[in-house]
């Protein structure tokens, strides 16, 4: 999935968008994309449980004459089939649940914020632009120096642009649009002056499987 969406040309576009945005402000923007934020083992368990329950219900409704041993084997087979079906992305998303996916994405974004040093910029002006492809979710968050002035609402348009890019199958374009929007907001509140620090964090896109 990562190779499909983020080849050399796409990565270069995202990096150029970061350079352009940072040239107008004191912000330090770091774009990060992961294939998924969590493994969701509970999705396989739920898939197995639902499939076994459905098989049992069909046996009872249709009055299928099975011995106890045959019923157990049927439940085990159905459970295995349900667990395997839960490996399919659309089914896994459904079984994982919206709230669990949102929480996992938020937790992974917070980890990325610290992994990539956004909490260590000189003026607290680090901004994370984060996307998780499996969850189809995006998060934009700023360090204390920026967040105190802008808050969550200021980043929402960038989040919307990034998620729209993922929905239409072009997350790289979504990153570029989100970064440009962040750059505009940063230039408005934190214009780049002669005393602004140099480029503290690399501009390139960071990628990870999880």
Short mmCIF file of C-alpha atoms in Angstrom, two decimals:
data_model
loop_
_atom_site.label_atom_id
_atom_site.label_comp_id
_atom_site.label_asym_id
_atom_site.label_seq_id
_atom_site.Cartn_x
_atom_site.Cartn_y
_atom_site.Cartn_z
CA UNK A 1 0.00 0.00 0.00
CA UNK A 2 2.77 2.42 0.92
CA UNK A 3 4.66 1.81 -2.33
CA UNK A 4 1.46 2.24 -4.34
CA UNK A 5 0.67 5.70 -2.96
CA UNK A 6 4.06 7.09 -2.03
CA UNK A 7 6.57 6.50 -4.77
CA UNK A 8 9.57 8.70 -5.41
CA UNK A 9 7.61 11.39 -7.24
CA UNK A 10 4.90 11.59 -4.57
CA UNK A 11 7.47 11.86 -1.78
CA UNK A 12 9.24 14.65 -3.65
CA UNK A 13 5.96 16.57 -3.96
CA UNK A 14 5.28 16.30 -0.24
CA UNK A 15 8.81 17.39 0.66
CA UNK A 16 8.55 20.40 -1.67
CA UNK A 17 5.24 21.36 -0.02
CA UNK A 18 6.92 21.31 3.40
CA UNK A 19 9.80 23.49 2.21
CA UNK A 20 7.41 26.02 0.71
CA UNK A 21 5.23 26.15 3.83
CA UNK A 22 8.20 26.54 6.17
CA UNK A 23 9.70 29.31 4.03
CA UNK A 24 6.79 31.57 5.06
CA UNK A 25 6.63 30.83 8.77
CA UNK A 26 8.55 29.84 11.88
CA UNK A 27 6.82 26.46 11.96
CA UNK A 28 8.57 23.10 11.63
CA UNK A 29 6.22 20.77 9.72
CA UNK A 30 6.76 17.01 9.73
CA UNK A 31 4.57 14.80 7.49
CA UNK A 32 4.13 11.19 8.68
CA UNK A 33 2.14 8.35 7.13
CA UNK A 34 1.64 4.83 8.51
CA UNK A 35 -0.13 1.93 6.86
CA UNK A 36 -2.12 1.25 10.02
CA UNK A 37 -2.18 2.46 13.60
CA UNK A 38 -3.02 -0.86 15.25
CA UNK A 39 -3.29 -4.58 14.49
CA UNK A 40 -6.86 -4.84 15.90
CA UNK A 41 -6.68 -8.48 17.10
CA UNK A 42 -10.15 -7.99 18.57
CA UNK A 43 -11.52 -7.81 15.02
CA UNK A 44 -10.52 -11.44 14.37
CA UNK A 45 -12.04 -12.52 17.68
CA UNK A 46 -15.29 -10.71 16.92
CA UNK A 47 -15.38 -12.15 13.42
CA UNK A 48 -14.92 -15.68 14.76
CA UNK A 49 -17.55 -15.20 17.45
CA UNK A 50 -20.13 -13.73 15.07
CA UNK A 51 -19.61 -16.43 12.45
CA UNK A 52 -19.89 -19.22 15.03
CA UNK A 53 -23.03 -17.65 16.48
CA UNK A 54 -24.56 -17.29 13.03
CA UNK A 55 -23.83 -20.91 12.16
CA UNK A 56 -25.40 -22.04 15.43
CA UNK A 57 -28.48 -19.89 14.84
CA UNK A 58 -28.95 -21.35 11.34
CA UNK A 59 -28.75 -24.89 12.71
CA UNK A 60 -31.41 -24.09 15.31
CA UNK A 61 -33.71 -22.22 12.91
CA UNK A 62 -33.48 -24.83 10.16
CA UNK A 63 -33.64 -27.74 12.64
CA UNK A 64 -30.57 -29.38 11.13
CA UNK A 65 -30.07 -32.77 12.81
CA UNK A 66 -26.52 -32.56 14.14
CA UNK A 67 -24.86 -34.36 16.99
CA UNK A 68 -23.14 -32.29 19.66
CA UNK A 69 -19.74 -33.18 18.20
CA UNK A 70 -20.86 -32.14 14.72
CA UNK A 71 -22.23 -28.85 16.05
CA UNK A 72 -18.92 -28.10 17.78
CA UNK A 73 -17.00 -28.84 14.58
CA UNK A 74 -19.35 -26.59 12.63
CA UNK A 75 -18.87 -23.78 15.14
CA UNK A 76 -15.10 -24.16 14.99
CA UNK A 77 -15.12 -24.13 11.19
CA UNK A 78 -17.41 -21.13 11.05
CA UNK A 79 -15.29 -19.35 13.65
CA UNK A 80 -12.14 -19.94 11.62
CA UNK A 81 -13.87 -18.67 8.49
CA UNK A 82 -15.05 -15.57 10.37
CA UNK A 83 -11.55 -14.87 11.67
CA UNK A 84 -10.12 -15.18 8.16
CA UNK A 85 -12.83 -12.93 6.72
CA UNK A 86 -11.91 -10.34 9.33
CA UNK A 87 -8.50 -10.04 7.66
CA UNK A 88 -10.19 -8.30 4.72
CA UNK A 89 -9.78 -4.56 5.24
CA UNK A 90 -13.45 -3.48 4.89
CA UNK A 91 -14.59 -6.20 7.31
CA UNK A 92 -11.72 -5.51 9.71
CA UNK A 93 -12.61 -1.81 9.82
CA UNK A 94 -16.23 -2.66 10.60
CA UNK A 95 -15.36 -5.18 13.31
CA UNK A 96 -12.68 -2.99 14.89
CA UNK A 97 -15.23 -0.21 15.40
CA UNK A 98 -15.16 3.51 14.71
CA UNK A 99 -14.25 4.53 18.27
CA UNK A 100 -11.39 2.03 18.50
CA UNK A 101 -9.98 3.17 15.14
CA UNK A 102 -10.15 6.82 16.17
CA UNK A 103 -8.40 6.11 19.49
CA UNK A 104 -5.69 4.00 17.85
CA UNK A 105 -4.98 6.71 15.29
CA UNK A 106 -4.77 9.38 17.98
CA UNK A 107 -2.40 7.26 20.07
CA UNK A 108 -0.19 6.52 17.05
CA UNK A 109 -0.07 10.21 16.08
CA UNK A 110 1.02 11.16 19.61
CA UNK A 111 3.76 8.55 19.42
CA UNK A 112 4.87 9.91 16.03
CA UNK A 113 4.96 13.43 17.47
CA UNK A 114 7.60 12.33 19.97
CA UNK A 115 9.38 9.85 17.71
CA UNK A 116 10.20 12.58 15.21
CA UNK A 117 11.27 15.25 17.70
CA UNK A 118 8.38 17.66 17.26
CA UNK A 119 8.42 18.36 20.99
CA UNK A 120 12.04 19.52 20.88
CA UNK A 121 11.98 22.56 18.56
CA UNK A 122 13.52 25.76 19.93
CA UNK A 123 10.29 27.77 20.02
CA UNK A 124 7.77 24.95 20.39
CA UNK A 125 6.62 25.38 16.78
CA UNK A 126 6.58 21.77 15.61
CA UNK A 127 3.53 20.67 13.60
CA UNK A 128 2.71 17.04 12.83
CA UNK A 129 0.68 16.24 9.71
CA UNK A 130 -0.25 12.59 10.21
CA UNK A 131 -2.22 10.05 8.18
CA UNK A 132 -3.06 6.40 8.86
CA UNK A 133 -4.07 4.70 5.61
CA UNK A 134 -5.98 1.68 6.94
CA UNK A 135 -8.10 3.81 9.26
CA UNK A 136 -8.45 6.53 6.59
CA UNK A 137 -7.91 9.09 9.32
CA UNK A 138 -5.72 12.16 9.64
CA UNK A 139 -4.53 14.21 12.57
CA UNK A 140 -2.75 17.56 12.65
CA UNK A 141 -1.29 18.68 15.95
CA UNK A 142 1.05 21.45 17.01
CA UNK A 143 3.52 21.80 19.85
CA UNK A 144 2.86 24.11 22.81
CA UNK A 145 4.15 27.30 21.21
CA UNK A 146 1.75 27.02 18.28
CA UNK A 147 -1.16 25.18 19.85
CA UNK A 148 -1.60 27.83 22.55
CA UNK A 149 -2.33 30.35 19.82
CA UNK A 150 -4.22 28.19 17.33
CA UNK A 151 -5.93 25.24 19.07
CA UNK A 152 -7.50 22.18 17.43
CA UNK A 153 -10.02 24.08 15.30
CA UNK A 154 -7.33 25.89 13.34
CA UNK A 155 -6.06 22.57 11.97
CA UNK A 156 -9.44 21.14 10.94
CA UNK A 157 -9.33 22.31 7.32
CA UNK A 158 -5.95 20.62 6.92
CA UNK A 159 -7.36 17.41 8.43
CA UNK A 160 -10.30 17.55 6.03
CA UNK A 161 -7.99 18.07 3.03
CA UNK A 162 -5.83 15.11 3.98
CA UNK A 163 -8.73 12.74 4.60
CA UNK A 164 -10.32 13.85 1.31
CA UNK A 165 -7.10 12.93 -0.47
CA UNK A 166 -7.15 9.47 1.10
CA UNK A 167 -10.80 8.94 0.14
CA UNK A 168 -10.13 9.74 -3.53
CA UNK A 169 -7.08 7.48 -3.61
CA UNK A 170 -4.46 10.24 -3.73
CA UNK A 171 -3.11 10.70 -0.20
CA UNK A 172 0.05 12.43 -1.48
CA UNK A 173 -2.08 15.23 -2.94
CA UNK A 174 -3.99 15.35 0.35
CA UNK A 175 -0.71 15.82 2.20
CA UNK A 176 0.31 18.65 -0.12
CA UNK A 177 -3.04 20.43 0.35
CA UNK A 178 -2.95 19.94 4.13
CA UNK A 179 0.63 21.20 4.39
CA UNK A 180 -0.21 24.26 2.30
CA UNK A 181 -3.16 25.05 4.58
CA UNK A 182 -0.96 24.63 7.65
CA UNK A 183 1.63 26.87 6.05
CA UNK A 184 -0.94 29.58 5.48
CA UNK A 185 -2.13 29.46 9.08
CA UNK A 186 1.41 29.42 10.40
CA UNK A 187 2.42 32.37 8.24
CA UNK A 188 -0.58 34.27 9.59
CA UNK A 189 0.20 33.64 13.25
CA UNK A 190 3.95 32.95 13.14
CA UNK A 191 5.43 34.77 10.13
CA UNK A 192 9.05 33.97 9.42
CA UNK A 193 11.34 36.75 10.59
CA UNK A 194 15.09 37.32 10.46
CA UNK A 195 15.55 35.76 13.89
CA UNK A 196 13.62 32.57 13.05
CA UNK A 197 15.55 29.34 13.71
CA UNK A 198 16.92 27.33 10.82
CA UNK A 199 15.42 24.12 9.52
CA UNK A 200 15.40 22.06 12.71
CA UNK A 201 13.62 18.99 11.32
CA UNK A 202 14.04 17.28 7.95
CA UNK A 203 11.36 18.06 5.37
CA UNK A 204 10.87 14.59 3.91
CA UNK A 205 7.86 12.33 4.40
CA UNK A 206 8.29 9.75 7.17
CA UNK A 207 6.69 6.38 6.48
CA UNK A 208 6.05 3.32 8.62
CA UNK A 209 4.12 0.08 8.37
CA UNK A 210 2.65 0.53 11.85
#
